[in-house]
Amino acid sequence: IVDWLRMMYRRMEYVVKLGPHHSDAFQSIIGILAGDSSSPGLWNIYFSDFSLLRRPDDVTFGNQHISHVEQADDIVLFSTSAQGLQDKLDALFNWCRANSMTISEAKTKIWITGPLPSVLPTFKVGDDTLKCVSKHKYVGITLSSTDRSIFKEHYYVKASKARKSVNALFGAENFVGTIPPKDGIAIYMATVDPHLMSACDISIDIDATLLTQLERIQKLFIRRLLGVANHSPVALLFSETGMWPVKYRRIILALRYWQYALSLPDDHFLSIAMAESLTLARAKKSSWISDLARVLHLLHRPVSMDLSRQWQPSDIDNLITAVEQSCLVDIDSFIAASSKALLLRYRSLHRTDPSSARETPVASFRSYLNVPIPAHRKALVRLLTSSHTLAVEVLRWTERRRPPVPRSQRLCRFCLSEVEDEAHALWYC
């Protein structure tokens, strides 16, 4: 097998493609070739003999000691004491020196969680002193030790990147014209949604202020895509596009992550961590599971989660269905009760009519969004989402020192006898 690998690397050639142009074939003969199918396995073999002795200051989940984890060559060492961490740094330094590797001092940081000591300890790799930081990014997740939530900085970073992606998406309209809603949603799911969903499996949204940073970007995108005003009802943004609100989508993905963890062997690190989290939650202590139970309870239509039972992967499907129904019922209830959804209310009544030949979903991508002429499409959307210029909507708001006008006085500009709402403008006047 070793001879075969040598032969493969000796004969491996690369070609760079840029548009219609191709470079000449060339070889890469320095280090392990990145990107080929053998590289991950070869790295695992290379690093497999690095081990650390168990210590009383190791981080433990139950009876499992976890002293280090790796994402390829991005290594994290854990310890609950300064001396323990220094000893592990020394062990890693000695292993690297014996295996023709070096540790990058510039990229290696010390991150201390919990209360900081009055005097920060000094940590070294060889003769190089390492810098202690309060914020650091590991495998794409920004961690902060000085904020109430260690993921606070990550929310702001991802909200900023998502906003830039939205601006770039709509900036393309200067070159390609108005983006059709269906295409816009597809681009959103590929370029914006990954930022808004980042770390949803490990960071449960218990801080509403941080979650708002992400929700604001999603609402901005949908309103710009549909061409509606900032005060258009939020529920209608989702009922007409079929998109899931950020809050519910992040909860569902977190539940699927738990479902995946439940399917793992008992000795898997993630399985051990989840079992420890459930034990803490049952003891009324803060943990990932207790945070998940809390956000489910705080939904507008709460979803209960029995912490005392033994959970199986199939049980999570029921929780996911309950979360989805909570979202859809919330949207449907708004449409049924709001004066801003007058025309959509009859669609709701049609859906519950036993004589109806076909059930209309609460939230889906509506066919009228495929109207090809942007001006016509936006006029339809604005009429249905109460983002129009009829008196019933315009006079609802304070404008230029004019106070809001009572609904009964928002009269039609032509007949001056009835309220100028959607139904009156379409069928009566």
Short mmCIF file of C-alpha atoms in Angstrom, two decimals:
data_model
loop_
_atom_site.label_atom_id
_atom_site.label_comp_id
_atom_site.label_asym_id
_atom_site.label_seq_id
_atom_site.Cartn_x
_atom_site.Cartn_y
_atom_site.Cartn_z
CA ILE A 1 0.00 0.00 0.00
CA VAL A 2 2.88 2.37 0.75
CA ASP A 3 4.42 1.72 -2.66
CA TRP A 4 1.05 2.36 -4.31
CA LEU A 5 0.68 5.69 -2.49
CA ARG A 6 4.19 6.72 -3.52
CA MET A 7 3.39 5.83 -7.12
CA MET A 8 0.13 7.81 -7.01
CA TYR A 9 1.80 10.92 -5.61
CA ARG A 10 4.72 10.60 -8.01
CA ARG A 11 2.36 10.57 -11.00
CA MET A 12 -0.20 13.09 -9.68
CA GLU A 13 -0.53 16.14 -11.90
CA TYR A 14 -2.64 19.29 -11.64
CA VAL A 15 -4.25 21.59 -14.20
CA VAL A 16 -5.59 25.07 -13.41
CA LYS A 17 -8.76 26.12 -15.29
CA LEU A 18 -9.86 29.75 -15.61
CA GLY A 19 -12.87 30.25 -17.86
CA PRO A 20 -12.10 28.61 -21.21
CA HIS A 21 -8.34 28.55 -20.53
CA HIS A 22 -6.27 25.70 -19.05
CA SER A 23 -2.72 25.73 -17.75
CA ASP A 24 -0.12 23.15 -18.63
CA ALA A 25 -0.05 20.11 -16.36
CA PHE A 26 2.30 20.43 -13.40
CA GLN A 27 3.28 18.43 -10.31
CA SER A 28 3.05 19.39 -6.64
CA ILE A 29 5.89 17.67 -4.85
CA ILE A 30 5.94 19.50 -1.50
CA GLY A 31 4.10 17.97 1.44
CA ILE A 32 0.92 15.88 1.40
CA LEU A 33 -1.24 16.75 -1.58
CA ALA A 34 -4.32 18.59 -0.35
CA GLY A 35 -7.66 17.76 -1.88
CA ASP A 36 -7.09 14.19 -3.02
CA SER A 37 -9.06 11.33 -1.50
CA SER A 38 -6.10 9.90 0.39
CA SER A 39 -5.05 13.05 2.26
CA PRO A 40 -7.50 12.82 5.23
CA GLY A 41 -6.66 9.19 5.87
CA LEU A 42 -2.94 9.80 5.57
CA TRP A 43 -3.12 12.70 8.01
CA ASN A 44 -5.06 10.58 10.51
CA ILE A 45 -2.42 7.87 10.25
CA TYR A 46 0.35 10.44 10.65
CA PHE A 47 -1.22 11.99 13.76
CA SER A 48 -2.59 8.79 15.32
CA ASP A 49 0.33 8.22 17.69
CA PHE A 50 -0.15 11.58 19.44
CA SER A 51 -1.67 10.87 22.84
CA LEU A 52 -1.83 12.48 26.26
CA LEU A 53 -1.94 10.78 29.63
CA ARG A 54 -5.08 11.17 31.70
CA ARG A 55 -4.89 13.91 34.29
CA PRO A 56 -7.24 14.97 37.10
CA ASP A 57 -7.51 18.43 35.50
CA ASP A 58 -8.81 17.05 32.19
CA VAL A 59 -12.25 18.08 30.94
CA THR A 60 -14.59 15.14 31.59
CA PHE A 61 -18.04 14.08 30.39
CA GLY A 62 -19.17 11.39 32.78
CA ASN A 63 -16.20 9.03 32.99
CA GLN A 64 -14.77 10.11 29.63
CA HIS A 65 -11.64 12.29 29.72
CA ILE A 66 -11.30 14.67 26.75
CA SER A 67 -7.89 16.32 26.60
CA HIS A 68 -7.75 17.32 22.92
CA VAL A 69 -9.78 17.34 19.70
CA GLU A 70 -8.72 17.90 16.11
CA GLN A 71 -10.29 19.18 12.91
CA ALA A 72 -7.60 18.02 10.47
CA ASP A 73 -4.49 19.91 11.70
CA ASP A 74 -6.48 22.47 13.74
CA ILE A 75 -5.85 21.20 17.26
CA VAL A 76 -7.49 22.21 20.54
CA LEU A 77 -6.03 21.27 23.92
CA PHE A 78 -8.30 21.35 26.99
CA SER A 79 -7.46 21.66 30.66
CA THR A 80 -9.08 23.02 33.80
CA SER A 81 -5.73 24.23 35.20
CA ALA A 82 -2.94 26.43 33.86
CA GLN A 83 -0.24 23.89 34.66
CA GLY A 84 -2.20 21.13 32.97
CA LEU A 85 -2.52 23.16 29.78
CA GLN A 86 1.19 24.02 29.78
CA ASP A 87 2.09 20.35 30.19
CA LYS A 88 -0.09 19.47 27.19
CA LEU A 89 1.48 22.24 25.13
CA ASP A 90 4.90 20.82 25.99
CA ALA A 91 3.77 17.32 24.99
CA LEU A 92 2.45 18.58 21.63
CA PHE A 93 5.63 20.59 21.04
CA ASN A 94 7.83 17.56 21.71
CA TRP A 95 5.70 15.35 19.43
CA CYS A 96 5.89 17.89 16.60
CA ARG A 97 9.66 18.23 17.01
CA ALA A 98 10.06 14.45 16.83
CA ASN A 99 7.85 14.22 13.73
CA SER A 100 9.31 17.04 11.60
CA MET A 101 6.53 19.49 12.32
CA THR A 102 6.35 22.95 13.89
CA ILE A 103 3.61 24.75 15.80
CA SER A 104 2.66 28.17 14.42
CA GLU A 105 3.08 30.54 17.35
CA ALA A 106 1.20 33.31 15.51
CA LYS A 107 -1.87 31.11 15.01
CA THR A 108 -1.84 29.51 18.47
CA LYS A 109 -3.92 31.33 21.10
CA ILE A 110 -4.91 30.80 24.71
CA TRP A 111 -8.64 31.16 25.38
CA ILE A 112 -9.82 31.11 29.01
CA THR A 113 -13.50 30.61 29.78
CA GLY A 114 -15.16 31.43 33.08
CA PRO A 115 -13.89 33.93 35.68
CA LEU A 116 -10.44 35.24 34.77
CA PRO A 117 -7.63 34.96 37.34
CA SER A 118 -6.34 38.22 38.81
CA VAL A 119 -2.97 37.55 37.17
CA LEU A 120 -3.03 35.83 33.78
CA PRO A 121 -0.68 32.84 33.63
CA THR A 122 2.01 32.65 30.96
CA PHE A 123 1.91 29.87 28.38
CA LYS A 124 4.74 28.92 26.04
CA VAL A 125 5.38 26.75 23.01
CA GLY A 126 9.09 26.12 23.10
CA ASP A 127 10.62 29.56 23.66
CA ASP A 128 7.63 31.46 22.23
CA THR A 129 5.10 33.05 24.59
CA LEU A 130 1.47 32.60 23.52
CA LYS A 131 -1.09 35.39 23.57
CA CYS A 132 -4.27 35.16 25.67
CA VAL A 133 -7.36 36.32 23.77
CA SER A 134 -11.00 36.91 24.71
CA LYS A 135 -12.30 36.17 21.20
CA HIS A 136 -11.17 33.45 18.84
CA LYS A 137 -12.54 31.58 15.82
CA TYR A 138 -12.27 27.82 15.59
CA VAL A 139 -13.65 25.85 12.61
CA GLY A 140 -15.75 28.86 11.63
CA ILE A 141 -17.27 29.53 15.08
CA THR A 142 -16.30 32.76 16.85
CA LEU A 143 -16.11 32.31 20.63
CA SER A 144 -16.04 35.09 23.21
CA SER A 145 -15.10 34.59 26.86
CA THR A 146 -16.02 38.11 28.04
CA ASP A 147 -19.67 38.18 26.94
CA ARG A 148 -22.63 36.62 28.70
CA SER A 149 -23.08 34.31 25.72
CA ILE A 150 -19.86 32.84 24.36
CA PHE A 151 -21.47 32.89 20.89
CA LYS A 152 -22.48 36.58 20.95
CA GLU A 153 -19.73 37.70 18.61
CA HIS A 154 -20.58 34.88 16.22
CA TYR A 155 -24.14 36.18 15.79
CA TYR A 156 -22.90 39.64 14.86
CA VAL A 157 -20.23 38.30 12.50
CA LYS A 158 -22.70 36.08 10.67
CA ALA A 159 -25.40 38.78 10.55
CA SER A 160 -22.87 41.12 8.94
CA LYS A 161 -21.84 38.52 6.35
CA ALA A 162 -25.48 37.67 5.62
CA ARG A 163 -26.29 41.35 5.08
CA LYS A 164 -23.38 41.68 2.64
CA SER A 165 -24.64 38.64 0.75
CA VAL A 166 -28.15 40.14 0.53
CA ASN A 167 -26.73 43.45 -0.73
CA ALA A 168 -24.63 41.63 -3.32
CA LEU A 169 -27.65 39.63 -4.45
CA PHE A 170 -29.80 42.69 -5.07
CA GLY A 171 -26.84 44.64 -6.41
CA ALA A 172 -26.86 42.18 -9.31
CA GLU A 173 -30.23 43.63 -10.37
CA ASN A 174 -28.32 46.56 -11.89
CA PHE A 175 -26.96 44.09 -14.46
CA VAL A 176 -29.65 41.38 -14.82
CA GLY A 177 -32.85 43.26 -14.00
CA THR A 178 -35.40 42.41 -11.29
CA ILE A 179 -34.73 39.00 -9.76
CA PRO A 180 -37.80 36.69 -9.91
CA PRO A 181 -38.88 35.53 -6.41
CA LYS A 182 -38.32 31.84 -7.12
CA ASP A 183 -34.76 32.44 -8.34
CA GLY A 184 -34.12 34.89 -5.51
CA ILE A 185 -35.12 32.33 -2.88
CA ALA A 186 -32.87 29.71 -4.49
CA ILE A 187 -29.91 32.13 -4.39
CA TYR A 188 -30.81 33.09 -0.80
CA MET A 189 -30.72 29.45 0.30
CA ALA A 190 -27.27 29.04 -1.26
CA THR A 191 -25.62 32.29 -0.15
CA VAL A 192 -27.50 33.87 2.78
CA ASP A 193 -29.17 31.01 4.66
CA PRO A 194 -25.83 29.28 5.51
CA HIS A 195 -24.76 32.40 7.42
CA LEU A 196 -28.10 32.69 9.25
CA MET A 197 -28.05 29.00 10.19
CA SER A 198 -24.38 28.94 11.21
CA ALA A 199 -23.81 27.22 14.58
CA CYS A 200 -27.55 26.63 15.05
CA ASP A 201 -26.73 23.07 16.12
CA ILE A 202 -24.54 24.17 19.04
CA SER A 203 -25.81 27.67 19.91
CA ILE A 204 -29.45 27.53 21.01
CA ASP A 205 -31.16 30.92 20.61
CA ILE A 206 -31.96 31.74 24.23
CA ASP A 207 -30.97 35.40 23.79
CA ALA A 208 -33.73 37.10 21.79
CA THR A 209 -31.53 40.14 21.12
CA LEU A 210 -28.93 38.04 19.31
CA LEU A 211 -31.57 36.12 17.36
CA THR A 212 -33.09 39.42 16.24
CA GLN A 213 -29.83 40.21 14.41
CA LEU A 214 -30.45 37.22 12.15
CA GLU A 215 -34.22 37.64 11.83
CA ARG A 216 -33.77 41.22 10.67
CA ILE A 217 -31.67 40.08 7.70
CA GLN A 218 -34.23 37.49 6.60
CA LYS A 219 -37.11 39.97 6.75
CA LEU A 220 -35.03 42.54 4.87
CA PHE A 221 -34.38 40.01 2.11
CA ILE A 222 -38.00 38.91 1.68
CA ARG A 223 -39.32 42.48 1.66
CA ARG A 224 -36.81 43.57 -0.97
CA LEU A 225 -37.50 40.45 -3.03
CA LEU A 226 -41.27 41.01 -3.01
CA GLY A 227 -41.08 44.80 -3.17
CA VAL A 228 -43.16 45.47 -0.05
CA ALA A 229 -42.83 48.11 2.68
CA ASN A 230 -40.97 47.69 5.98
CA HIS A 231 -44.23 47.75 7.94
CA SER A 232 -45.80 44.88 6.00
CA PRO A 233 -46.93 42.06 8.36
CA VAL A 234 -44.16 39.59 9.11
CA ALA A 235 -46.45 36.54 9.02
CA LEU A 236 -47.43 37.29 5.43
CA LEU A 237 -43.79 37.27 4.32
CA PHE A 238 -43.67 33.56 5.15
CA SER A 239 -47.21 32.55 4.19
CA GLU A 240 -46.67 33.84 0.64
CA THR A 241 -43.12 32.59 0.01
CA GLY A 242 -43.16 29.28 1.90
CA MET A 243 -39.91 30.18 3.66
CA TRP A 244 -39.43 29.16 7.29
CA PRO A 245 -38.74 31.91 9.85
CA VAL A 246 -35.15 31.91 11.09
CA LYS A 247 -36.20 31.12 14.66
CA TYR A 248 -38.15 27.99 13.74
CA ARG A 249 -35.65 26.80 11.14
CA ARG A 250 -32.75 27.03 13.61
CA ILE A 251 -34.76 25.10 16.22
CA ILE A 252 -35.61 22.37 13.70
CA LEU A 253 -31.97 22.01 12.65
CA ALA A 254 -30.91 21.83 16.32
CA LEU A 255 -33.48 19.06 16.86
CA ARG A 256 -32.12 17.17 13.85
CA TYR A 257 -28.63 17.50 15.34
CA TRP A 258 -29.92 15.95 18.57
CA GLN A 259 -31.57 13.21 16.52
CA TYR A 260 -28.22 12.51 14.87
CA ALA A 261 -26.49 12.42 18.28
CA LEU A 262 -29.03 9.89 19.57
CA SER A 263 -28.21 7.58 16.66
CA LEU A 264 -24.50 7.44 17.52
CA PRO A 265 -22.80 4.68 19.57
CA ASP A 266 -22.68 5.27 23.32
CA ASP A 267 -18.90 5.73 23.29
CA HIS A 268 -18.96 8.51 20.67
CA PHE A 269 -17.88 11.89 22.08
CA LEU A 270 -21.06 13.62 20.88
CA SER A 271 -23.25 10.89 22.36
CA ILE A 272 -21.42 11.22 25.69
CA ALA A 273 -21.75 15.02 25.63
CA MET A 274 -25.49 14.85 24.93
CA ALA A 275 -26.02 12.34 27.73
CA GLU A 276 -24.17 14.67 30.12
CA SER A 277 -26.26 17.61 28.89
CA LEU A 278 -29.49 15.70 29.52
CA THR A 279 -28.30 14.80 33.04
CA LEU A 280 -27.62 18.48 33.77
CA ALA A 281 -31.03 19.48 32.39
CA ARG A 282 -32.80 16.95 34.62
CA ALA A 283 -30.93 18.46 37.58
CA LYS A 284 -32.31 21.93 36.62
CA LYS A 285 -28.87 23.14 35.56
CA SER A 286 -27.88 25.03 32.45
CA SER A 287 -27.00 22.86 29.46
CA TRP A 288 -27.61 22.46 25.73
CA ILE A 289 -30.70 20.32 26.36
CA SER A 290 -32.15 22.72 28.95
CA ASP A 291 -31.64 25.62 26.53
CA LEU A 292 -33.45 23.66 23.82
CA ALA A 293 -36.35 22.89 26.16
CA ARG A 294 -36.52 26.57 27.09
CA VAL A 295 -36.73 27.89 23.52
CA LEU A 296 -39.43 25.32 22.74
CA HIS A 297 -41.40 26.50 25.75
CA LEU A 298 -40.99 30.17 24.79
CA LEU A 299 -42.46 29.73 21.31
CA HIS A 300 -45.62 31.74 20.73
CA ARG A 301 -47.39 28.39 20.76
CA PRO A 302 -45.24 26.38 23.20
CA VAL A 303 -43.96 22.87 22.50
CA SER A 304 -43.37 20.72 25.59
CA MET A 305 -40.37 18.42 25.98
CA ASP A 306 -40.38 15.78 28.72
CA LEU A 307 -36.85 15.64 30.10
CA SER A 308 -37.57 12.63 32.32
CA ARG A 309 -38.13 10.17 29.47
CA GLN A 310 -35.58 8.18 27.50
CA TRP A 311 -35.34 9.77 24.08
CA GLN A 312 -34.96 7.80 20.84
CA PRO A 313 -34.16 9.19 17.36
CA SER A 314 -37.73 8.50 16.20
CA ASP A 315 -39.11 10.63 19.06
CA ILE A 316 -37.42 13.74 17.68
CA ASP A 317 -39.58 13.54 14.53
CA ASN A 318 -42.62 14.22 16.73
CA LEU A 319 -40.93 17.29 18.24
CA ILE A 320 -40.01 18.59 14.78
CA THR A 321 -43.60 18.14 13.59
CA ALA A 322 -44.86 19.99 16.68
CA VAL A 323 -42.48 22.91 16.00
CA GLU A 324 -43.60 23.09 12.37
CA GLN A 325 -47.25 23.07 13.40
CA SER A 326 -46.57 25.76 16.01
CA CYS A 327 -45.18 28.00 13.27
CA LEU A 328 -47.99 27.31 10.78
CA VAL A 329 -50.77 27.77 13.36
CA ASP A 330 -49.19 31.06 14.41
CA ILE A 331 -49.23 32.30 10.79
CA ASP A 332 -52.76 31.04 10.21
CA SER A 333 -54.05 32.68 13.39
CA PHE A 334 -52.59 36.03 12.35
CA ILE A 335 -54.25 35.83 8.93
CA ALA A 336 -57.58 34.92 10.50
CA ALA A 337 -57.50 37.80 12.98
CA SER A 338 -55.66 40.66 11.27
CA SER A 339 -57.40 43.39 9.32
CA LYS A 340 -54.25 43.60 7.21
CA ALA A 341 -54.87 40.16 5.71
CA LEU A 342 -58.44 40.74 4.56
CA LEU A 343 -58.06 39.06 1.16
CA LEU A 344 -55.94 36.20 2.46
CA ARG A 345 -58.49 35.46 5.18
CA TYR A 346 -60.90 34.06 2.59
CA ARG A 347 -58.20 31.70 1.40
CA SER A 348 -57.97 30.48 4.99
CA LEU A 349 -61.73 29.93 5.10
CA HIS A 350 -61.56 28.09 1.79
CA ARG A 351 -58.88 25.79 3.21
CA THR A 352 -61.11 24.70 6.10
CA ASP A 353 -64.21 24.26 3.90
CA PRO A 354 -65.04 20.51 3.68
CA SER A 355 -66.43 21.04 0.17
CA SER A 356 -63.07 22.36 -1.05
CA ALA A 357 -61.60 20.06 -3.68
CA ARG A 358 -57.99 20.77 -2.75
CA GLU A 359 -56.34 21.83 0.51
CA THR A 360 -54.46 25.14 0.36
CA PRO A 361 -51.29 25.11 2.52
CA VAL A 362 -50.84 27.78 5.17
CA ALA A 363 -47.42 28.71 3.83
CA SER A 364 -46.12 27.97 0.35
CA PHE A 365 -44.62 29.66 -2.68
CA ARG A 366 -47.72 31.21 -4.28
CA SER A 367 -48.30 30.87 -8.00
CA TYR A 368 -48.91 34.61 -8.48
CA LEU A 369 -45.24 35.21 -7.60
CA ASN A 370 -44.43 33.72 -11.02
CA VAL A 371 -46.10 36.65 -12.83
CA PRO A 372 -43.35 37.60 -15.31
CA ILE A 373 -43.82 41.39 -15.36
CA PRO A 374 -42.22 42.78 -12.15
CA ALA A 375 -44.57 45.80 -11.87
CA HIS A 376 -47.67 43.59 -12.11
CA ARG A 377 -46.27 41.04 -9.68
CA LYS A 378 -45.33 43.66 -7.09
CA ALA A 379 -48.76 45.29 -7.38
CA LEU A 380 -50.40 41.93 -6.56
CA VAL A 381 -48.06 41.30 -3.64
CA ARG A 382 -48.60 44.77 -2.19
CA LEU A 383 -52.36 44.43 -2.45
CA LEU A 384 -52.37 41.06 -0.65
CA THR A 385 -49.85 42.01 2.06
CA SER A 386 -51.33 45.41 2.99
CA SER A 387 -48.37 47.28 1.54
CA HIS A 388 -50.46 49.37 -0.87
CA THR A 389 -51.48 53.05 -1.01
CA LEU A 390 -55.18 52.65 -0.25
CA ALA A 391 -56.55 54.86 2.53
CA VAL A 392 -57.13 51.95 4.92
CA GLU A 393 -53.35 51.43 5.04
CA VAL A 394 -51.86 54.89 4.40
CA LEU A 395 -53.98 56.62 7.05
CA ARG A 396 -53.07 53.97 9.62
CA TRP A 397 -49.67 55.61 10.18
CA THR A 398 -48.49 58.94 11.53
CA GLU A 399 -47.10 61.06 8.71
CA ARG A 400 -45.77 64.64 8.74
CA ARG A 401 -47.32 65.43 12.12
CA ARG A 402 -50.67 63.95 11.02
CA PRO A 403 -51.91 61.52 13.66
CA PRO A 404 -53.31 58.10 12.69
CA VAL A 405 -56.87 58.27 11.34
CA PRO A 406 -59.52 55.94 12.86
CA ARG A 407 -60.45 53.14 10.47
CA SER A 408 -64.04 54.29 10.08
CA GLN A 409 -62.79 57.64 8.76
CA ARG A 410 -60.41 56.26 6.12
CA LEU A 411 -62.94 56.93 3.37
CA CYS A 412 -62.71 56.16 -0.32
CA ARG A 413 -61.25 59.03 -2.32
CA PHE A 414 -63.98 58.61 -4.97
CA CYS A 415 -67.30 57.83 -3.24
CA LEU A 416 -66.38 59.32 0.17
CA SER A 417 -68.91 57.01 1.80
CA GLU A 418 -67.15 53.69 2.51
CA VAL A 419 -63.79 52.73 3.96
CA GLU A 420 -61.25 52.48 1.15
CA ASP A 421 -59.97 48.95 1.75
CA GLU A 422 -58.91 46.21 -0.65
CA ALA A 423 -62.37 44.72 -1.16
CA HIS A 424 -63.96 48.14 -1.73
CA ALA A 425 -61.34 49.13 -4.32
CA LEU A 426 -61.60 45.84 -6.20
CA TRP A 427 -65.33 45.16 -6.25
CA TYR A 428 -67.42 48.10 -5.07
CA CYS A 429 -66.00 51.40 -6.29
#
